[in-house]
mmCIF file of C-alpha atoms (C1' of nucleotides) in Angstrom:
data_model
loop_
_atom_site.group_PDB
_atom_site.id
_atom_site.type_symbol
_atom_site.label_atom_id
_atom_site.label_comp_id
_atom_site.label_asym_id
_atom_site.label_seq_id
_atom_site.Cartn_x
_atom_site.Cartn_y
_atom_site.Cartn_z
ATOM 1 C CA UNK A 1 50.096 -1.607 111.916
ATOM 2 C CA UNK A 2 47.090 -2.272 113.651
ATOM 3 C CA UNK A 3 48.075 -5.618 115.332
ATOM 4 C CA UNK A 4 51.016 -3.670 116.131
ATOM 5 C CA UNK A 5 49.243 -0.453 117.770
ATOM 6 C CA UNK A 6 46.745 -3.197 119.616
ATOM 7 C CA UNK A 7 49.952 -5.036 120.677
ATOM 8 C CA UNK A 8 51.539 -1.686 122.612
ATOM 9 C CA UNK A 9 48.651 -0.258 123.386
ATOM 10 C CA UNK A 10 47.492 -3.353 125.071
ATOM 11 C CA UNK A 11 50.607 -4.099 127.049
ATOM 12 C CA UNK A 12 51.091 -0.865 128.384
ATOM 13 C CA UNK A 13 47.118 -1.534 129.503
ATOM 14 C CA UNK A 14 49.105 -3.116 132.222
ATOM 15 C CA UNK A 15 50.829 0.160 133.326
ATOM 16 C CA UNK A 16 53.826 2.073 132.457
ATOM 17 C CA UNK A 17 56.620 1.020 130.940
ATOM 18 C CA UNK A 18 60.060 1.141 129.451
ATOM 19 C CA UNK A 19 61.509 0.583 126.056
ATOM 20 C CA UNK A 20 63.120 -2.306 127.206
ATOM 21 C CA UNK A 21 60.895 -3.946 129.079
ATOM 22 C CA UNK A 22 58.316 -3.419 126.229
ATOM 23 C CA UNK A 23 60.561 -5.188 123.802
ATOM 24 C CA UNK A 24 61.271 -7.779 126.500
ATOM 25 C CA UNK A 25 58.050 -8.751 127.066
ATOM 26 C CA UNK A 26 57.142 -9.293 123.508
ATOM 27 C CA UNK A 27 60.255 -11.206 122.761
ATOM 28 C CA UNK A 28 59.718 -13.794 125.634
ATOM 29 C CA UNK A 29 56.464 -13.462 127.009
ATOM 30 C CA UNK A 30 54.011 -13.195 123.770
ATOM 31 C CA UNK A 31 56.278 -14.578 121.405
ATOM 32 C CA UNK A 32 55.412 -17.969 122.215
ATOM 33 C CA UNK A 33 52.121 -17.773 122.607
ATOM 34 C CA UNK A 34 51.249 -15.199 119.833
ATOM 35 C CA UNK A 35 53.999 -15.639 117.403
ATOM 36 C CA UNK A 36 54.180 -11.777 116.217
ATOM 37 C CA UNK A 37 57.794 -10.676 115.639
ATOM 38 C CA UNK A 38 58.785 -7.287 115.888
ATOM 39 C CA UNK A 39 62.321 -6.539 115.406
ATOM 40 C CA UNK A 40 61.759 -2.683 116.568
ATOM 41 C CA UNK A 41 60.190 -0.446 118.649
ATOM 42 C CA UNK A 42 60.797 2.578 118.679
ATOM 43 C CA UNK A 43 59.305 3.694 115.596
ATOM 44 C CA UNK A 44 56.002 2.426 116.423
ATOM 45 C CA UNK A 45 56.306 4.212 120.052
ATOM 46 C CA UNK A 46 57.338 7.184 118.270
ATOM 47 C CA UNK A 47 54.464 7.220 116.018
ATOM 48 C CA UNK A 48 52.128 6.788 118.468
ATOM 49 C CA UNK A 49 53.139 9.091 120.946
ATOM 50 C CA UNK A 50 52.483 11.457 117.849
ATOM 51 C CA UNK A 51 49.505 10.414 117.094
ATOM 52 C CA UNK A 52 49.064 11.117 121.032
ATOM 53 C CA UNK A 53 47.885 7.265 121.871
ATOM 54 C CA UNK A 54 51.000 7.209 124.374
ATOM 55 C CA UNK A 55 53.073 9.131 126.442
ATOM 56 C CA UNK A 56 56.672 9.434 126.844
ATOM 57 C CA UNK A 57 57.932 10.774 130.511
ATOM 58 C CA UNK A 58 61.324 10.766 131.955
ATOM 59 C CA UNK A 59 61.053 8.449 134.590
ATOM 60 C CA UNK A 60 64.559 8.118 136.887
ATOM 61 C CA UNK A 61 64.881 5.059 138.935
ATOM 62 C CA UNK A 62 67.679 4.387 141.437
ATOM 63 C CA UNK A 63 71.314 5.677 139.864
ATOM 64 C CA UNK A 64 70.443 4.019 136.446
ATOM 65 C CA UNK A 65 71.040 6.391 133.541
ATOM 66 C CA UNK A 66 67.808 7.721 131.706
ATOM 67 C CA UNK A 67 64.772 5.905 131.548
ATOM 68 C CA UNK A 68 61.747 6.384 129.378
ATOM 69 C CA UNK A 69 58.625 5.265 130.731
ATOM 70 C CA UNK A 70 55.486 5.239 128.271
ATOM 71 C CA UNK A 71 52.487 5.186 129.591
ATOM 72 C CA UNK A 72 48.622 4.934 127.731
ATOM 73 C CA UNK A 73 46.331 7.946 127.268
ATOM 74 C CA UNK A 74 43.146 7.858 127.173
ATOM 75 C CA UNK A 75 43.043 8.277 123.945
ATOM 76 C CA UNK A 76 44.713 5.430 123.662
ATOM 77 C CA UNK A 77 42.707 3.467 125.920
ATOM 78 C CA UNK A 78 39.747 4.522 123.435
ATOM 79 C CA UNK A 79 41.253 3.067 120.308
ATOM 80 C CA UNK A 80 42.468 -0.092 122.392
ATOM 81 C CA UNK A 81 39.501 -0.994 123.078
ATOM 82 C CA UNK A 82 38.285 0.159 119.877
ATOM 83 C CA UNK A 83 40.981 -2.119 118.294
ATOM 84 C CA UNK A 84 40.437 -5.191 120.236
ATOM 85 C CA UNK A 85 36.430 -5.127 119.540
ATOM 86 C CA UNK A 86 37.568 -4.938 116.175
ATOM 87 C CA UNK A 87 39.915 -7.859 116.476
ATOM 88 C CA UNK A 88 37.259 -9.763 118.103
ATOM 89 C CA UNK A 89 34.565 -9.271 115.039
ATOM 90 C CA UNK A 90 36.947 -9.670 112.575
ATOM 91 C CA UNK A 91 35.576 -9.168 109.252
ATOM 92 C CA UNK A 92 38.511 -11.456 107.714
ATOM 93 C CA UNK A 93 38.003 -15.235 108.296
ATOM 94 C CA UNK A 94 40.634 -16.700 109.372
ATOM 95 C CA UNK A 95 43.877 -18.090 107.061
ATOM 96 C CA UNK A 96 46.477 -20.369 107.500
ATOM 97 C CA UNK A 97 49.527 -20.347 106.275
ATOM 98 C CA UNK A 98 49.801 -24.179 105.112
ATOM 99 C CA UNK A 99 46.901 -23.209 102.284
ATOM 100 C CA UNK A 100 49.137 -21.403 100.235
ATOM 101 C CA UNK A 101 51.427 -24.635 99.934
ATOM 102 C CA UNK A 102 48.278 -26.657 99.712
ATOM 103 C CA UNK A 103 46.946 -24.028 96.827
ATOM 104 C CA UNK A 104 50.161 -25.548 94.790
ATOM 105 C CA UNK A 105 50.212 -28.897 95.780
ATOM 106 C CA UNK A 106 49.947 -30.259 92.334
ATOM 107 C CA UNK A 107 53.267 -28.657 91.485
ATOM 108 C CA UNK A 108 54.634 -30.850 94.316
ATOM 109 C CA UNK A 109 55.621 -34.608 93.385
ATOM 110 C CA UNK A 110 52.579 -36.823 95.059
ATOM 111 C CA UNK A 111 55.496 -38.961 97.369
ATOM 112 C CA UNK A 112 57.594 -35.920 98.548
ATOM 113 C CA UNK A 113 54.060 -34.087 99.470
ATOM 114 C CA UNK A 114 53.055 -37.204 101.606
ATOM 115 C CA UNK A 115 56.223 -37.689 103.523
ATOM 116 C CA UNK A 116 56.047 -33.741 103.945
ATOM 117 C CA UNK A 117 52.658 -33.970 104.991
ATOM 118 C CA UNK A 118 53.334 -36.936 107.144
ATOM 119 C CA UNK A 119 56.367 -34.889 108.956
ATOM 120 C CA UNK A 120 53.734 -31.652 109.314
ATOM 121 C CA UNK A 121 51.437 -34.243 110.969
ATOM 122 C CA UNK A 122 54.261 -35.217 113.450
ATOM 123 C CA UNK A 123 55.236 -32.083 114.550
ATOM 124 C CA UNK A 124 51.664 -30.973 114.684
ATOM 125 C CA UNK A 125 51.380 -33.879 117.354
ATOM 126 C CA UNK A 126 54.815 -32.754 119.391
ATOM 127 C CA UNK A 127 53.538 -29.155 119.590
ATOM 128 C CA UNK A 128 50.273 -30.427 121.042
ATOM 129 C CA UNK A 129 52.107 -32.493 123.429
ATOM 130 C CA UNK A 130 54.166 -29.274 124.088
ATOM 131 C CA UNK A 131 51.014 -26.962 124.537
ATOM 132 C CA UNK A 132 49.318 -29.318 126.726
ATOM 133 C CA UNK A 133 53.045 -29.362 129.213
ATOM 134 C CA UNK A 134 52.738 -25.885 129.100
ATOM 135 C CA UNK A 135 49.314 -25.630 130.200
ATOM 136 C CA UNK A 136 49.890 -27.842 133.021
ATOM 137 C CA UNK A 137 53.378 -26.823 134.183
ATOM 138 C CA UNK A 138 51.967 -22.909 134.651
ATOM 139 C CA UNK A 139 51.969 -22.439 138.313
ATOM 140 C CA UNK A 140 49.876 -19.212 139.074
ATOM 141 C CA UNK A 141 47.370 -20.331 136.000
ATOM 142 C CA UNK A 142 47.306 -16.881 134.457
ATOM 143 C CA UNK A 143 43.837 -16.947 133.165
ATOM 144 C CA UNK A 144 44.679 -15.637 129.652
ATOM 145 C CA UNK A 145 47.253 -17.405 128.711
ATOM 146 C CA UNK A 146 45.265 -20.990 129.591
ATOM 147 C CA UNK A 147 42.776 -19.533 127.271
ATOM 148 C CA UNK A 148 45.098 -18.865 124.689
ATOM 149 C CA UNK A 149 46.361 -22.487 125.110
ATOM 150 C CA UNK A 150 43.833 -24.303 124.914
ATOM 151 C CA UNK A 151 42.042 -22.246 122.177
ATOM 152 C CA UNK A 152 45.845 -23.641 120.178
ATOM 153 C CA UNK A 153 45.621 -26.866 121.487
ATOM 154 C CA UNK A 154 42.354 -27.280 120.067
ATOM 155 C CA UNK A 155 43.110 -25.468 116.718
ATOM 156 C CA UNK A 156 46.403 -28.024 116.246
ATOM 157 C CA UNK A 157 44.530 -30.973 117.028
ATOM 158 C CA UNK A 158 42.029 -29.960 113.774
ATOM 159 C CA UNK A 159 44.818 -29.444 111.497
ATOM 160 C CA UNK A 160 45.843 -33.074 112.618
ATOM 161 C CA UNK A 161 42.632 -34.572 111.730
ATOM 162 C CA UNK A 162 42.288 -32.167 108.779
ATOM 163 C CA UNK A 163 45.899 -33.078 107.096
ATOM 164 C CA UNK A 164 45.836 -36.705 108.452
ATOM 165 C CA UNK A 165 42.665 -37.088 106.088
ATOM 166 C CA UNK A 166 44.351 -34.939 103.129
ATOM 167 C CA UNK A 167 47.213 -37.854 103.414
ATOM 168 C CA UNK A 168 45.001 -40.534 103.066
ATOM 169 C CA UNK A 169 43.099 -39.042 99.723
ATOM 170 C CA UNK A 170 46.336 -38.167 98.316
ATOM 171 C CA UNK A 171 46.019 -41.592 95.710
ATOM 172 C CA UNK B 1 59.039 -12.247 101.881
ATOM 173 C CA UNK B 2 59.282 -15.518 101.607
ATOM 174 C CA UNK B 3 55.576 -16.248 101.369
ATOM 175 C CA UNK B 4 55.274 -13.625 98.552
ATOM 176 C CA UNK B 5 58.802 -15.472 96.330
ATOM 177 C CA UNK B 6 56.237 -18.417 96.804
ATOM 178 C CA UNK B 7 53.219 -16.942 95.841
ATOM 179 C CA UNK B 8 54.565 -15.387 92.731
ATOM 180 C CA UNK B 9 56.883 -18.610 91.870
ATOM 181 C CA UNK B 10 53.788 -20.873 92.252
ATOM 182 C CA UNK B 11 51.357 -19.002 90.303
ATOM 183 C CA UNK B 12 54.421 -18.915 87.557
ATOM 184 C CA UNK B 13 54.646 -22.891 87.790
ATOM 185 C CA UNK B 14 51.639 -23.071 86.066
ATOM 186 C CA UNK B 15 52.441 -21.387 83.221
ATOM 187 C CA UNK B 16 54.517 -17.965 81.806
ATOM 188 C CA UNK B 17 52.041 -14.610 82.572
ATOM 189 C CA UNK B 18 51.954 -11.175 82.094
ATOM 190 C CA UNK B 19 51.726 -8.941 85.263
ATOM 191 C CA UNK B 20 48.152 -8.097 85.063
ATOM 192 C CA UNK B 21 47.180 -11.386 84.957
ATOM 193 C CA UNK B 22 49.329 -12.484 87.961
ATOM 194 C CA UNK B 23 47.554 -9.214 89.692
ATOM 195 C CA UNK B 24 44.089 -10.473 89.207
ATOM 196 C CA UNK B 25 44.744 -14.315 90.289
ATOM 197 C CA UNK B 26 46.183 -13.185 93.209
ATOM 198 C CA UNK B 27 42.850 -10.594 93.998
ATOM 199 C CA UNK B 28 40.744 -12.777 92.554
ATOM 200 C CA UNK B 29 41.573 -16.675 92.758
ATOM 201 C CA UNK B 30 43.384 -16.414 95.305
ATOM 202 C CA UNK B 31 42.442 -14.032 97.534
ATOM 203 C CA UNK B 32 39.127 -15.822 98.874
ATOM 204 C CA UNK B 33 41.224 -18.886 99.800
ATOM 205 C CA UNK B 34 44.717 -17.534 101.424
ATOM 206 C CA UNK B 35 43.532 -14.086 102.506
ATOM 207 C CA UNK B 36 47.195 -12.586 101.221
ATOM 208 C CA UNK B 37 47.023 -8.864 100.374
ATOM 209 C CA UNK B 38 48.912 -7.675 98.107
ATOM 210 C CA UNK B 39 49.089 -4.748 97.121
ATOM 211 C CA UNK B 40 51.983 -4.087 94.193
ATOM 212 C CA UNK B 41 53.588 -6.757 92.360
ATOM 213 C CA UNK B 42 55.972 -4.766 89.899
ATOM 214 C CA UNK B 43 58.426 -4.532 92.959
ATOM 215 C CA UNK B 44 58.851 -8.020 94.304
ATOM 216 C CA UNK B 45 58.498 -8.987 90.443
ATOM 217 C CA UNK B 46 61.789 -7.140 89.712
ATOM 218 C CA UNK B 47 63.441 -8.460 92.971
ATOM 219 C CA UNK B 48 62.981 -11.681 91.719
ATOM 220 C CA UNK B 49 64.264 -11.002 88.183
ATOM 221 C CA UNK B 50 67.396 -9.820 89.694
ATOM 222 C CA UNK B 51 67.535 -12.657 91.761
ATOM 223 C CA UNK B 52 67.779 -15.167 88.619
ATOM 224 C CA UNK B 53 63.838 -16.709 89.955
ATOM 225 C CA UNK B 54 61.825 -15.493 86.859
ATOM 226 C CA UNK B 55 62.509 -14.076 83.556
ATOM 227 C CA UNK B 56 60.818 -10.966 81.844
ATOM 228 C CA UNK B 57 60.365 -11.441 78.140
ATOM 229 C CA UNK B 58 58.226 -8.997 75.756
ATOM 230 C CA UNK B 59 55.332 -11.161 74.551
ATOM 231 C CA UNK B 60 53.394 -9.578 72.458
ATOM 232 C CA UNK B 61 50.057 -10.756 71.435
ATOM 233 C CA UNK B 62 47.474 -9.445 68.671
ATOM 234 C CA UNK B 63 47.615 -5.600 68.247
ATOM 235 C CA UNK B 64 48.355 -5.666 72.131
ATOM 236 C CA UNK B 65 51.097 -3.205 73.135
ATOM 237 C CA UNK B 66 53.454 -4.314 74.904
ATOM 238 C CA UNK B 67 52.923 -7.079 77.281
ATOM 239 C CA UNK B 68 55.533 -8.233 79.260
ATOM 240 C CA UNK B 69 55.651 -12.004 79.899
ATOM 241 C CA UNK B 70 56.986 -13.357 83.584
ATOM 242 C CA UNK B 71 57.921 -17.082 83.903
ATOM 243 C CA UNK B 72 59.718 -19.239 86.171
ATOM 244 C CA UNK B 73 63.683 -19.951 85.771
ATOM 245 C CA UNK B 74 65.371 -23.637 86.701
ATOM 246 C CA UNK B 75 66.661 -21.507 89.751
ATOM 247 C CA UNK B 76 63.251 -20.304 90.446
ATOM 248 C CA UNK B 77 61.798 -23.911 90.276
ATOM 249 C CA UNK B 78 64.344 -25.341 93.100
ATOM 250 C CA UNK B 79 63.670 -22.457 95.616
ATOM 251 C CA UNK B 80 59.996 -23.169 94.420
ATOM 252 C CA UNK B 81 60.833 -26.481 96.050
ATOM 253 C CA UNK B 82 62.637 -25.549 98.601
ATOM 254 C CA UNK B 83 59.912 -22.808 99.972
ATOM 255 C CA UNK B 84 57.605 -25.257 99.797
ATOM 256 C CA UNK B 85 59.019 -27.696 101.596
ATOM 257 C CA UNK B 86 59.723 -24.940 104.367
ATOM 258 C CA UNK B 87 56.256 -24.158 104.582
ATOM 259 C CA UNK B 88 54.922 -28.246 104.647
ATOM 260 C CA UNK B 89 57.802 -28.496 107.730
ATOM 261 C CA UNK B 90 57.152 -25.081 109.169
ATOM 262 C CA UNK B 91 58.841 -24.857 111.957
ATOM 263 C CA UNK B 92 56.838 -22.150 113.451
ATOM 264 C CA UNK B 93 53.523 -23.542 115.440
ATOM 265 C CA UNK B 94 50.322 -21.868 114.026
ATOM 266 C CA UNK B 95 49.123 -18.880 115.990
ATOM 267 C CA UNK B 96 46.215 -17.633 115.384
ATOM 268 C CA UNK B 97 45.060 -13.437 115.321
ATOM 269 C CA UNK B 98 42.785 -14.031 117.807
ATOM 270 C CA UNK B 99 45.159 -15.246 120.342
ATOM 271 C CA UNK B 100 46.407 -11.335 121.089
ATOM 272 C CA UNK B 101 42.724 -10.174 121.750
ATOM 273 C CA UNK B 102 42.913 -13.297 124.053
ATOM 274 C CA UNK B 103 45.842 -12.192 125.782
ATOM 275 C CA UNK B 104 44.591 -9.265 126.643
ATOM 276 C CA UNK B 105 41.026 -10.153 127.794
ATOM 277 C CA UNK B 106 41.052 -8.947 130.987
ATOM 278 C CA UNK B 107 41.025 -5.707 129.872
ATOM 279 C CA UNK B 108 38.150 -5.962 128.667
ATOM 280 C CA UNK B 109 34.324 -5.365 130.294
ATOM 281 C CA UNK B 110 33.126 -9.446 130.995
ATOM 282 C CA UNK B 111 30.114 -8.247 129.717
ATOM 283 C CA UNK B 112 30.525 -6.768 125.854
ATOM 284 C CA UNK B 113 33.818 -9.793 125.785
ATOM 285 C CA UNK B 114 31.012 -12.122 126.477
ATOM 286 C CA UNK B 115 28.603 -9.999 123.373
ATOM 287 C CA UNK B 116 31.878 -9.819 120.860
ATOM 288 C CA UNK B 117 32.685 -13.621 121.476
ATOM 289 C CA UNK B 118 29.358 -14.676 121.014
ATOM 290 C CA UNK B 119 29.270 -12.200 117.678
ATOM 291 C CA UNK B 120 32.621 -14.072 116.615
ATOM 292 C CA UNK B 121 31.114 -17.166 116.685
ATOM 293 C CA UNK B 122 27.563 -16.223 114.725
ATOM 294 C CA UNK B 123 30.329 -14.948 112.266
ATOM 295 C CA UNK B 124 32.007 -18.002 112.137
ATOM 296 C CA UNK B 125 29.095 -20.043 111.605
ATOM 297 C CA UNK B 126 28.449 -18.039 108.783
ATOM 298 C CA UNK B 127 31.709 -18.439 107.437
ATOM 299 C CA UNK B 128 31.597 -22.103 107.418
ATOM 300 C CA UNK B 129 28.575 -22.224 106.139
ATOM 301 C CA UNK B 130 29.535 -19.827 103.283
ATOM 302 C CA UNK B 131 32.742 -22.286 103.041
ATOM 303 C CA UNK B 132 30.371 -25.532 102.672
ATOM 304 C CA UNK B 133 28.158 -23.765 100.340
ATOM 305 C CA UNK B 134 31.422 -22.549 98.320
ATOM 306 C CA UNK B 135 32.169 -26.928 97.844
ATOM 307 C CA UNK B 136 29.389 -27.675 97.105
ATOM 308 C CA UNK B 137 29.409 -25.173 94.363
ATOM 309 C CA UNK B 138 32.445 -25.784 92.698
ATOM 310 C CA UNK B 139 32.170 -26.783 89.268
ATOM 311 C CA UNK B 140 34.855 -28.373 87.859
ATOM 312 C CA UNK B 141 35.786 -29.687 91.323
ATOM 313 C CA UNK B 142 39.530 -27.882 91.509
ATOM 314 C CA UNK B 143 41.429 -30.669 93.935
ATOM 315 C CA UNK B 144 43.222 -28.054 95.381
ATOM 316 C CA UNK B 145 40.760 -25.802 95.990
ATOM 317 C CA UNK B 146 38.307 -28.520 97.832
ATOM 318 C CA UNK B 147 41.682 -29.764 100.054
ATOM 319 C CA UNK B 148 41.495 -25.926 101.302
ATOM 320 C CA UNK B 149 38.111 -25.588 101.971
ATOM 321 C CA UNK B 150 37.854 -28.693 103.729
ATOM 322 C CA UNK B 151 41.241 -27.777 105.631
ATOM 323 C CA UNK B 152 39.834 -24.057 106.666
ATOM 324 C CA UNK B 153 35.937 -25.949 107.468
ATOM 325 C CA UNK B 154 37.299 -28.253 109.949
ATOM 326 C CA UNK B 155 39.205 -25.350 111.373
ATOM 327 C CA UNK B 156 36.399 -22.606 111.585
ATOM 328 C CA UNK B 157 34.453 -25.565 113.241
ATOM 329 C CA UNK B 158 37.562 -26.359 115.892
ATOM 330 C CA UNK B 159 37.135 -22.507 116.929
ATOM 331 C CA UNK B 160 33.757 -22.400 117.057
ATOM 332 C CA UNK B 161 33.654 -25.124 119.605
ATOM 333 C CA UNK B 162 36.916 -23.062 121.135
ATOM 334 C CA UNK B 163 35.316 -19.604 121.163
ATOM 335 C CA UNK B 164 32.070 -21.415 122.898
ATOM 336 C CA UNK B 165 33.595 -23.277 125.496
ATOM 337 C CA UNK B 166 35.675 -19.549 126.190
ATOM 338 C CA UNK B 167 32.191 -17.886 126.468
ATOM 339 C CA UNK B 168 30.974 -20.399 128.984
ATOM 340 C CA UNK B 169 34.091 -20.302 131.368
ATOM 341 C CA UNK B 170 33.721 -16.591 131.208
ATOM 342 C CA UNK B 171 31.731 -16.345 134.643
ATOM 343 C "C1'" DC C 1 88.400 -7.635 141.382
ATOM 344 C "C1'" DG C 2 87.298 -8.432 136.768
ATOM 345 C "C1'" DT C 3 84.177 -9.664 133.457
ATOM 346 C "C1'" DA C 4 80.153 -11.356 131.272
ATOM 347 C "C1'" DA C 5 75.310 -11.047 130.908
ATOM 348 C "C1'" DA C 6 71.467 -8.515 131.102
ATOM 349 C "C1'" DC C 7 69.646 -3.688 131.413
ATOM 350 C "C1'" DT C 8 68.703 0.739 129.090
ATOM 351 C "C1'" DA C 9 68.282 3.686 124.988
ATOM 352 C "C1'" DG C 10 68.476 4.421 120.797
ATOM 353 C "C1'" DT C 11 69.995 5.737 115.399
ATOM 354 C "C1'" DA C 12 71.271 5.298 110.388
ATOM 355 C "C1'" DA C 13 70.699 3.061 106.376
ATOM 356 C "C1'" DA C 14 68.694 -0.447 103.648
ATOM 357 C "C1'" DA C 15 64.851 -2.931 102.223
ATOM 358 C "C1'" DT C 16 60.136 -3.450 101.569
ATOM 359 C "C1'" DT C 17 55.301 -2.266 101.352
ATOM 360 C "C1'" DT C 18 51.619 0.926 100.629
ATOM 361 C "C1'" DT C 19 49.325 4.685 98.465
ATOM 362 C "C1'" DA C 20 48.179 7.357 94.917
ATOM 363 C "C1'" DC C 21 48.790 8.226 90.703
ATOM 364 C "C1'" DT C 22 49.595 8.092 85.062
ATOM 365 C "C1'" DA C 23 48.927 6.271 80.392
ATOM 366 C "C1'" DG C 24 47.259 3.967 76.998
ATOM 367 C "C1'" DT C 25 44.262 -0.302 74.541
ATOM 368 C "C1'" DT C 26 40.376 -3.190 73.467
ATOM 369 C "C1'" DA C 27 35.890 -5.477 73.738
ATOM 370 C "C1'" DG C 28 31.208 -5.119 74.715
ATOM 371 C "C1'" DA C 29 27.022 -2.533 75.518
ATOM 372 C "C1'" DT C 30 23.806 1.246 74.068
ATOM 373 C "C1'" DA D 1 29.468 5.548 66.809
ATOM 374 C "C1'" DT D 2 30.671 6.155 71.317
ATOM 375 C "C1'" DC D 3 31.271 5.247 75.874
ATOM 376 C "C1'" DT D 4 32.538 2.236 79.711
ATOM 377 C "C1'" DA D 5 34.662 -1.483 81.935
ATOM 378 C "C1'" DA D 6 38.244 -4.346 81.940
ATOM 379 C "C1'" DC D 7 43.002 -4.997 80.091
ATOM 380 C "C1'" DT D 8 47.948 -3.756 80.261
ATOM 381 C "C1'" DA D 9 52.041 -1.578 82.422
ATOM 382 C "C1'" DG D 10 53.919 0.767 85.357
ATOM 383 C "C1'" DT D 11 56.240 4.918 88.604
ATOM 384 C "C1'" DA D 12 57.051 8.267 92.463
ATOM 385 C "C1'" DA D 13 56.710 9.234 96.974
ATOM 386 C "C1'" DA D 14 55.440 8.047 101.539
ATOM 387 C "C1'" DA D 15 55.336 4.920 105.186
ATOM 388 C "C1'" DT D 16 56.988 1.107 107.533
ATOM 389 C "C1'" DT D 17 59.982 -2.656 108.748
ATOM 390 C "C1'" DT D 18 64.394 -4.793 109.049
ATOM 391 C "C1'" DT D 19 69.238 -4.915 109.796
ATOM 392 C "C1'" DA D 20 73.180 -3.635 111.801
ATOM 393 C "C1'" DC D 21 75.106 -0.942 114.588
ATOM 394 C "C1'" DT D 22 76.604 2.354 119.017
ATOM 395 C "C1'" DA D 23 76.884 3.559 123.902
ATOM 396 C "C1'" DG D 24 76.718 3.266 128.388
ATOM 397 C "C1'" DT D 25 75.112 0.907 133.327
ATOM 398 C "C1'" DT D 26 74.350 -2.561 136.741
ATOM 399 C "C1'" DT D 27 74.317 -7.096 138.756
ATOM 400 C "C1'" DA D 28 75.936 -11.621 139.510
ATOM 401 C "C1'" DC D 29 79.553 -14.887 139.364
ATOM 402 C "C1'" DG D 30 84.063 -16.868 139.847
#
DNA sequence: CGTAAACTAGTAAAATTTTACTAGTTAGAT
DNA sequence: ATCTAACTAGTAAAATTTTACTAGTTTACG
C-alpha cells in the first residue's frame, strides 16, 4: 500500500488527472522502468480520496462523456513527500528476488543450476545491452528516467559479476 | 503467489515440518536474507494441500498435542522445479524500490534529495558492512547462505557507487 | 461509411493477505 | 512450586488485490 499511495500520489504531483490516463501511464510509462504492476485503480483512488490525500472533480472536456479528474491535496502533497523521504532512508536493505532460489540451491541438481545460472547470466547481459539502447535512444533526455537507467544498468552489471563468480565456485 | 508456493515448497524439501516451525524459519532464517514478510501461513498452507503440493499428516511427538506435520508431495517436488527454474530464467529485469523515488525526483527540494541520498548511502555502508561482518561470522559456513551474502555485498556496493555518482550530478 | 483501436469509467465477485485474536502445552528460570 | 517465554495450532473478520466483466465515445483508417 505504501508504494502504491507514493506511486498515485506522485504521478498526480504532475497535475490532474484521469482514471485512464493514470492507469495508462503506469502500464507503459513506469512499467518498464519500475516494474510495479497494478491491475486496478480505482480502489486505491477511492481509498485515498477518503482518506482525503486526493480529490475527485468532474472535469468535462470537449463532447466526451464524463470525466473524472483527480487531483493532489495538500494533504497529500504532505504524505508524498513524507513517503518518498521514507523511501529514500529505507530502513529495509535491499532484496532480490534471485536469493530465494539461491537460498535452495542445494535442492537444485549442481548441472541444471549452472546452465540456469549460465542462461540468467545471458539475459542479464541482453537487458544491459537493452538499458544502455534505451538510455541513448531517449531524445528529450528526461532527467529521471536517465537516472533510473543508469542506477539499473549499474545494478545488472553487479549481478553479472556476482552470478558469473557463483558459476565458477559451483565445483 | 508464486514466490510464497516456493518458499513454503523449498523449506519442505528439506525435510517434513510442523507449521510453527515453518513460521519461525521463515521470521527467523530467512527473513534476514530474502526480506519476505509473511505474515500467516495456515492459508497458503491449505491452498497448497488442496492443490496436491504438500500433505498434512498428524505427527505427534512426546506428550505434544497435536502437531500437524506438512511435507512435500511428488507433485509438489516438480513445481518445486519448475518455480525454480522460473525464478533462475526470470524473465522480468530486476527493478529495484528505489527506482520510483527516482522517478519522481524532481519533486523533490535539490537540497534535502541531496541530504536523503547522502543518508541512503551512510545506510548502505552500514549495511554492507553489517553483511561482511555477518560472513565472517558464520559458523558452520552454510554454502548457501555465504552465495547470498556475497550476491547482496556486491550489490549494496554497485548502489553505493550508483547513489554517489546520483548525488554528484545533482547540481 | 463502417469498423477497429484506443479512450473513458467503472463494478461484482473471487482470491489473497493482513490484523487481531484464542487456546492450550512445555521447558527453564527463580 | 510457580511463573514466563517459547512452543503449537489455528480462526474470524477486515482489507486489499486480482480477475473478469460491462458500457459507452471518439478517432483514424481503408
Amino acid at each position: 500500500m505504501i508504494e502504491h499511495e507514493l506511486l498515485f500520489l506522485g504521478l498526480l504531483m504532475e497535475g490532474p488527472k484521469h482514471g485512464y490516463e493514470i492507469k495508462r501511464q503506469i502500464e507503459e510509462e513506469l512499467f518498464p522502468f519500475i516494474g510495479l504492476k497494478i491491475k486496478s485503480i480505482y480502489y486505491p483512488l477511492r481509498k485515498m480520496e477518503q482518506l482525503g490525500l486526493i480529490n475527485k472533480d468532474i472535469g468535462r472536456e470537449g463532447k466526451w462523456p464524463e470525466k473524472y479528474v483527480y487531483s493532489i491535496t495538500p494533504k497529500g502533497q504532505k504524505i508524498f513527500d513524507h513517503l518518498i523521504t521514507e523511501s529514500f532512508l529505507s530502513i529495509e536493505r535491499p532484496y532480490f528476488n534471485i536469493d530465494l532460489s539461491l537460498y535452495f540451491l542445494d535442492y537444485v541438481d549442481k548441472g541444471i543450476a549452472r546452465r540456469h545460472l549460465r542462461a540468467r547470466v545471458i539475459f542479464l547481459k541482453r537487458i544491459k545491452r537493452d538499458l544502455e539502447n534505451l538510455k541513448k535512444g531517449m531524445k528529450a533526455p528526461k532527467r529521471h528516467l536517465a537516472i533510473i537507467l543508469e542506477h539499473d544498468v549499474d545494478l545488472v552489471e553487479a549481478e553479472i559479476v556476482s552470478i558469473t563468480t557463483l558459476i565458477d565456485t559451483l565445483n
